[in-house]
mmCIF file of C-alpha atoms in Angstrom:
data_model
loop_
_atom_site.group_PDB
_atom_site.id
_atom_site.type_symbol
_atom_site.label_atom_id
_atom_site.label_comp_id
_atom_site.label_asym_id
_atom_site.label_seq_id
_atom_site.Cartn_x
_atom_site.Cartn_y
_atom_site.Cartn_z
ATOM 1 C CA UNK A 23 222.234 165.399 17.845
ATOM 2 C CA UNK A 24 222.207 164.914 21.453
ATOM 3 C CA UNK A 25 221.287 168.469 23.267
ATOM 4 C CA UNK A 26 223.943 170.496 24.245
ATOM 5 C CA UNK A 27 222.805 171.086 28.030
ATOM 6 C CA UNK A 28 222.846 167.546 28.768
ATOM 7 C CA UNK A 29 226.534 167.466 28.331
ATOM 8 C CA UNK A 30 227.486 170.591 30.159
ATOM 9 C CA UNK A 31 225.280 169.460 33.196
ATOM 10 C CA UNK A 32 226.774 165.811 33.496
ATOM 11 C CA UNK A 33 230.425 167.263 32.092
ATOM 12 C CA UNK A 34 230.912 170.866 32.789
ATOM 13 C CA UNK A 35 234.651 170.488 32.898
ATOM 14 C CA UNK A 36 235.025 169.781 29.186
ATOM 15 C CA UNK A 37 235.452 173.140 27.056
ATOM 16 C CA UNK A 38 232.587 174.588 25.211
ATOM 17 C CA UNK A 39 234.365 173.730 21.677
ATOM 18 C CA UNK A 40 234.788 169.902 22.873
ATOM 19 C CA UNK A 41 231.018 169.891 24.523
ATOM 20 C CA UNK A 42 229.760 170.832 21.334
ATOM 21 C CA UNK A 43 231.631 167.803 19.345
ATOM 22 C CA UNK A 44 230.381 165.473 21.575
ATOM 23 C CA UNK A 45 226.515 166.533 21.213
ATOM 24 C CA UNK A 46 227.121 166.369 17.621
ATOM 25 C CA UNK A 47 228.954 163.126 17.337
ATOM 26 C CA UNK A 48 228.066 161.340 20.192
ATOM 27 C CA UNK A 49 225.077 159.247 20.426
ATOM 28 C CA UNK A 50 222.718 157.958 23.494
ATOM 29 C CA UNK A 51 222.233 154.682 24.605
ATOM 30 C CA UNK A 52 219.823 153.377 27.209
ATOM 31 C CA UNK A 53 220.444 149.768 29.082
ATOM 32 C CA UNK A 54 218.349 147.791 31.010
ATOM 33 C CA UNK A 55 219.646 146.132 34.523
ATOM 34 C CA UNK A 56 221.809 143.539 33.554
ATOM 35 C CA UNK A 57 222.551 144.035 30.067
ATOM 36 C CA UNK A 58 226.165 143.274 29.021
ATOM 37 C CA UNK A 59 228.047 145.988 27.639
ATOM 38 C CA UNK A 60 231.439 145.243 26.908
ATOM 39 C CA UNK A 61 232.961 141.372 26.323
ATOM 40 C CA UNK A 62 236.273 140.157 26.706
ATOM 41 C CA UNK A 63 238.212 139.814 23.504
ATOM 42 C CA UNK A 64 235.210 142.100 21.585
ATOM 43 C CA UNK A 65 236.448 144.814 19.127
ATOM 44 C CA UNK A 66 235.962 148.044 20.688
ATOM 45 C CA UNK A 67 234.723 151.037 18.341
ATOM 46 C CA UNK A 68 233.957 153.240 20.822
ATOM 47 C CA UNK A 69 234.384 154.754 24.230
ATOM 48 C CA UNK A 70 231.527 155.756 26.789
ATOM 49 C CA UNK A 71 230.746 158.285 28.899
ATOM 50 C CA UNK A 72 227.876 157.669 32.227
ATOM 51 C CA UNK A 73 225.052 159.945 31.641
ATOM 52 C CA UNK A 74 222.981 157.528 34.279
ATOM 53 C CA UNK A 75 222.804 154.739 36.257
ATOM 54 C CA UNK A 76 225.635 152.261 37.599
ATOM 55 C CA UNK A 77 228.435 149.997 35.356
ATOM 56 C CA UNK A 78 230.205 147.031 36.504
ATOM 57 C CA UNK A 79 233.565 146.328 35.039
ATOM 58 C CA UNK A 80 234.907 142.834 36.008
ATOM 59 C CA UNK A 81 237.078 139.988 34.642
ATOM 60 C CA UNK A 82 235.643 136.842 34.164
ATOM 61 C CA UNK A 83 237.673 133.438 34.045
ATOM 62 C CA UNK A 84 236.778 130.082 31.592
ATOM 63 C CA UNK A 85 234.580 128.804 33.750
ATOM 64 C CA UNK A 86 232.532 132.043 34.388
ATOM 65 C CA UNK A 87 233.758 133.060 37.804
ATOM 66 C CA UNK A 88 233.807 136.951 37.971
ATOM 67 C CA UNK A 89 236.498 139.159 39.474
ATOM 68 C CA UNK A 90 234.937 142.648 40.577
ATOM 69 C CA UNK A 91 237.159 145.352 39.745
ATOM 70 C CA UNK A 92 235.583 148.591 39.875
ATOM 71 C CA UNK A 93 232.039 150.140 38.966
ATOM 72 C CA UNK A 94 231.228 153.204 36.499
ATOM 73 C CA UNK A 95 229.067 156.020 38.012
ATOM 74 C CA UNK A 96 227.552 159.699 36.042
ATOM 75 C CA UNK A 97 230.012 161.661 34.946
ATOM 76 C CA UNK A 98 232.879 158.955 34.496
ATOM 77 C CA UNK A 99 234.293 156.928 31.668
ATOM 78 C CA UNK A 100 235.649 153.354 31.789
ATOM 79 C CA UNK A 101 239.497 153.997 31.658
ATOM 80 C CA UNK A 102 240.002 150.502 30.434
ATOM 81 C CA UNK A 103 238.564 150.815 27.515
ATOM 82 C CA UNK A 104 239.827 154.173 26.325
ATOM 83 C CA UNK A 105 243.199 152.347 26.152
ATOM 84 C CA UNK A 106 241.374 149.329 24.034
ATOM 85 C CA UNK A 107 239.899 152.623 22.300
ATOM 86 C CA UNK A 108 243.032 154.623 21.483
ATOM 87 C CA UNK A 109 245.181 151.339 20.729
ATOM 88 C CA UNK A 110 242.987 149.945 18.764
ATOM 89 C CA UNK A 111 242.764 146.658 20.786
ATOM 90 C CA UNK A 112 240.219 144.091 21.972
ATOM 91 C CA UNK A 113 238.533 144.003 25.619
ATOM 92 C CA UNK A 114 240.210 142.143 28.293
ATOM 93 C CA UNK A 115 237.176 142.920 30.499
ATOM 94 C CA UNK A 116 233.559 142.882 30.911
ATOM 95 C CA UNK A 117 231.121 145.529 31.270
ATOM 96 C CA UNK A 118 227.567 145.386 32.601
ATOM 97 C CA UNK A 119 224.577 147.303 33.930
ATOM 98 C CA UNK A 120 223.672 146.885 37.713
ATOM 99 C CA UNK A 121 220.225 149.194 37.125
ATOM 100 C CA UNK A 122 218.610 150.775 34.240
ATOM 101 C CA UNK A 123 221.688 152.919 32.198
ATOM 102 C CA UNK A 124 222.456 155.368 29.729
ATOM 103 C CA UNK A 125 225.594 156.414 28.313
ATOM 104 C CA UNK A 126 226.814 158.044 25.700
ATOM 105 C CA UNK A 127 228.642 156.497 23.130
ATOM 106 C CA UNK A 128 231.750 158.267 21.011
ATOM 107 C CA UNK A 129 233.424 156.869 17.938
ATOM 108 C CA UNK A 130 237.282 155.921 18.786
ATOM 109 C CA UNK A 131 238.428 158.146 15.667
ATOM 110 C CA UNK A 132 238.047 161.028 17.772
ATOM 111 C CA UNK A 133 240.107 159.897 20.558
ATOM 112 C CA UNK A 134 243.862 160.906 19.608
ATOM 113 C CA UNK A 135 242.389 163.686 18.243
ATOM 114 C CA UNK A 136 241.079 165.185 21.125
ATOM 115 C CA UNK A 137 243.616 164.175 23.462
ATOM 116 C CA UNK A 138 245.863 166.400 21.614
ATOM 117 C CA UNK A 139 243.140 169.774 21.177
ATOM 118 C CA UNK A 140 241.151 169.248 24.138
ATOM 119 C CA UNK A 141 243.486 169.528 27.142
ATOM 120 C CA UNK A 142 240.098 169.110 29.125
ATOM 121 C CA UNK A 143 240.016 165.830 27.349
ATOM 122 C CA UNK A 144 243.422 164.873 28.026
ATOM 123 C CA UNK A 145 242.965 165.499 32.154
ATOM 124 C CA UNK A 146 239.596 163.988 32.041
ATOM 125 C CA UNK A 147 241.298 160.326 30.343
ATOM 126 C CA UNK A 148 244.541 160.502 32.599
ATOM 127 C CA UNK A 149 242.140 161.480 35.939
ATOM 128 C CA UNK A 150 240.238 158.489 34.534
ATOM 129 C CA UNK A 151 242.926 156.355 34.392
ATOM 130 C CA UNK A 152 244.325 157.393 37.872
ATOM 131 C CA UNK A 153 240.919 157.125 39.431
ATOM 132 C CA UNK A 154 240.186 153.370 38.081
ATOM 133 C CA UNK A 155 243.595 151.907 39.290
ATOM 134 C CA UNK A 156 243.599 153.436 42.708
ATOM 135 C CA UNK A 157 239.933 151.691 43.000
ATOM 136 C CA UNK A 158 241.736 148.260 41.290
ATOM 137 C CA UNK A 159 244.270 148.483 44.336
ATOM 138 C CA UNK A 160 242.037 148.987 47.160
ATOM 139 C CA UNK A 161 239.594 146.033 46.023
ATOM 140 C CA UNK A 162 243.053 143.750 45.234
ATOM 141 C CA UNK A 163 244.067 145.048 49.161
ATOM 142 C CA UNK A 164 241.071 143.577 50.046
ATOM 143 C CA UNK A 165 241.082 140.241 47.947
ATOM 144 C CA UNK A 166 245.063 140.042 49.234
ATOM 145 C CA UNK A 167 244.956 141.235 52.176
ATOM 146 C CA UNK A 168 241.827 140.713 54.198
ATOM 147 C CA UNK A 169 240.058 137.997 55.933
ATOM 148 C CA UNK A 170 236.515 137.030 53.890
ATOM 149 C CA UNK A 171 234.435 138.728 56.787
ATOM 150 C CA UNK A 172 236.510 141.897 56.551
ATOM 151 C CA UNK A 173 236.141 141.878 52.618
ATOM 152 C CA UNK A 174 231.921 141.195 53.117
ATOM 153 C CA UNK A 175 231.848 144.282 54.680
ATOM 154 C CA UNK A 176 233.829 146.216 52.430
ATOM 155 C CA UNK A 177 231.915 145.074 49.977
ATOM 156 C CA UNK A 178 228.833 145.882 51.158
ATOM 157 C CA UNK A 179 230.160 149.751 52.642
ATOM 158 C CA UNK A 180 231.659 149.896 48.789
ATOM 159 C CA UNK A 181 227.947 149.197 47.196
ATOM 160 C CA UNK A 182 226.245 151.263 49.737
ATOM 161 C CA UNK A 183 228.350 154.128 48.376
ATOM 162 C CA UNK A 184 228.372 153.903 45.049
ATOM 163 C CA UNK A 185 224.292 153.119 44.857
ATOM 164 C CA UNK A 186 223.894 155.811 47.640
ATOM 165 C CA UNK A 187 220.957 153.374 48.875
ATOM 166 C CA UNK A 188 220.891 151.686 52.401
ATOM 167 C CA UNK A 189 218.982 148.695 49.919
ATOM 168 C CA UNK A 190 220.493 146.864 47.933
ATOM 169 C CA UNK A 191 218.964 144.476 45.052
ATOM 170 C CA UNK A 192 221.734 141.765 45.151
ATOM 171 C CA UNK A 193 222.012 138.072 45.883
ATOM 172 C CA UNK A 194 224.278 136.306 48.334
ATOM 173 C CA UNK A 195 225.308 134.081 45.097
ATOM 174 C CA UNK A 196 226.301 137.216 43.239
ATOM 175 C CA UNK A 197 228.140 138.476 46.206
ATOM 176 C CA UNK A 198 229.666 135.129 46.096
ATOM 177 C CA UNK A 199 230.705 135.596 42.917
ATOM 178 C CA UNK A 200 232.311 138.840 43.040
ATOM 179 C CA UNK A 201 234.205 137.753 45.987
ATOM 180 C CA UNK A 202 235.635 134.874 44.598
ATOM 181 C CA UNK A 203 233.465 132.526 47.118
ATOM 182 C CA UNK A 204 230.859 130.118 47.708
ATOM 183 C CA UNK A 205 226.973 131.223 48.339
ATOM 184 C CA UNK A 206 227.914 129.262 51.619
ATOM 185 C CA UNK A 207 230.101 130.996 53.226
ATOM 186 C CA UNK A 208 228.664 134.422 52.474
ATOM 187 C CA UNK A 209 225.497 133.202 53.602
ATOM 188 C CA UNK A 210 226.926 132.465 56.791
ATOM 189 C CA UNK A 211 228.641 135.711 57.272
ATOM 190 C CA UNK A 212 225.740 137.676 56.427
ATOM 191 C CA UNK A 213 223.824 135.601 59.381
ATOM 192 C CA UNK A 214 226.237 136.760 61.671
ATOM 193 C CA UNK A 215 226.357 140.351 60.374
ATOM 194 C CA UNK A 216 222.232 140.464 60.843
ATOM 195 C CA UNK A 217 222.517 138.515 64.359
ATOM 196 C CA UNK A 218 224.903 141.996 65.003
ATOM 197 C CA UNK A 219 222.048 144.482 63.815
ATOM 198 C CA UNK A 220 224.307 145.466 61.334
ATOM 199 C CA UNK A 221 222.331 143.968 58.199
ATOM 200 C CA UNK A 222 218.619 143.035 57.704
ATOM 201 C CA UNK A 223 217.891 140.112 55.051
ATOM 202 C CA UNK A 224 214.632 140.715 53.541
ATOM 203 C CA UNK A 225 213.326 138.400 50.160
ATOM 204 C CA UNK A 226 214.687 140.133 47.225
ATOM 205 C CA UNK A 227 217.397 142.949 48.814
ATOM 206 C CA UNK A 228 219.688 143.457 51.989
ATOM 207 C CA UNK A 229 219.211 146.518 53.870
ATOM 208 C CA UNK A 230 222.322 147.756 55.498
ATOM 209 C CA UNK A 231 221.292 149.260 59.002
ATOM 210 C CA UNK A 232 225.041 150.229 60.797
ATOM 211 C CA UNK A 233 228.265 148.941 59.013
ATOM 212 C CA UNK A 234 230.115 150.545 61.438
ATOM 213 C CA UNK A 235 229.990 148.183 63.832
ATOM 214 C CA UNK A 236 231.724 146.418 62.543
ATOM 215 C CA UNK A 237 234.583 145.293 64.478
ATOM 216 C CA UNK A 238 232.821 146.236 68.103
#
């Protein structure tokens, strides 16, 4: 049984009656960085909630090229997968740990359920839901809608907020990736972004100094 304090400090929204289901059901999981959670076309038997630690959800083509959609930070759920949850369906995305994670896990039997006791429930999966597609449209804005240089930085103002860490432990070819480009090119612009004291390159991590120069 998970204790009950842990789920009224990372979800004090949720009603005393529901917070104690969820210690008693739920379960803990711990991740290491990089550990895949969730597979496309995978059976899903449960939902998740962010206790710790940062999620990746992303789409991922035959040949392997990912396409970043949003991350998962403590206190939220992956709205995607609720629906896979609820409908009983398989995952159209991936999931994956960026650092060291821990979630809690919560059989899908409970979900209609509680969507129809729990209105705490019910606002937390349809805030969820609004939450995760207005961050889908702002990073398609981007992909449509911006020059590669313009969606670099985003990128990298996006990460800085969401690891609330001027460093960050990523490599140009994974930046590639979730960009939908080459290691080349973003190699390039991140040259001209350190040339413009706005980045510093070190071995394993870039350290964003002034993003919002961006532009100047």
């Amino acid at each position: 049984m998970i204790p009950t304090e842990i789920i009224e400090k990372h979800f004090p929204f949720f009603e005393k009656e529901l917070q104690d289901q969820i210690a008693a059901i739920g379960e803990i999981k711990e991740f290491e960085s990089g550990d895949i959670l969730m597979k496309t076309g995978q059976n899903i038997r449960s939902t998740m909630l962010v206790l710790s630690g940062l999620i990746k959800i992303f789409r991922e083509d035959e040949e392997g090229n990912e396409f970043f959609m949003y991350y998962l930070q403590p206190g939220q759920a992956c709205a995607l997968s609720m629906v896979c949850a609820i409908k009983q369906e398989t995952s159209q995305i991936m999931a994956k740990t960026v650092n060291k994670t821990e979630v809690i896990t919560i059989p899908l039997t409970y979900m209609d359920q509680w969507m129809a006791n729990h209105k705490s429930w019910y606002h937390f999966v349809v805030s969820s839901y609004r939450e995760r597609f207005e961050d889908i449209l702002q990073t398609i804005d981007h992909i449509a809608f911006r020059n590669m240089d313009e969606r670099l930085v985003f990128y990298l103002k996006q990460h800085q907020t969401t690891t609330k860490s001027p460093m960050l432990s990523i490599s140009f070819t994974e930046i590639a990736q979730e960009l939908n480009s080459s290691r080349e090119v973003i190699s390039r612009l991140m040259k001209k972004l350190a040339e413009k004291g706005m980045i510093r390159q070190h071995k394993s991590q870039i350290e964003i100094l002034n993003l919002q120069k961006w532009g100047s």
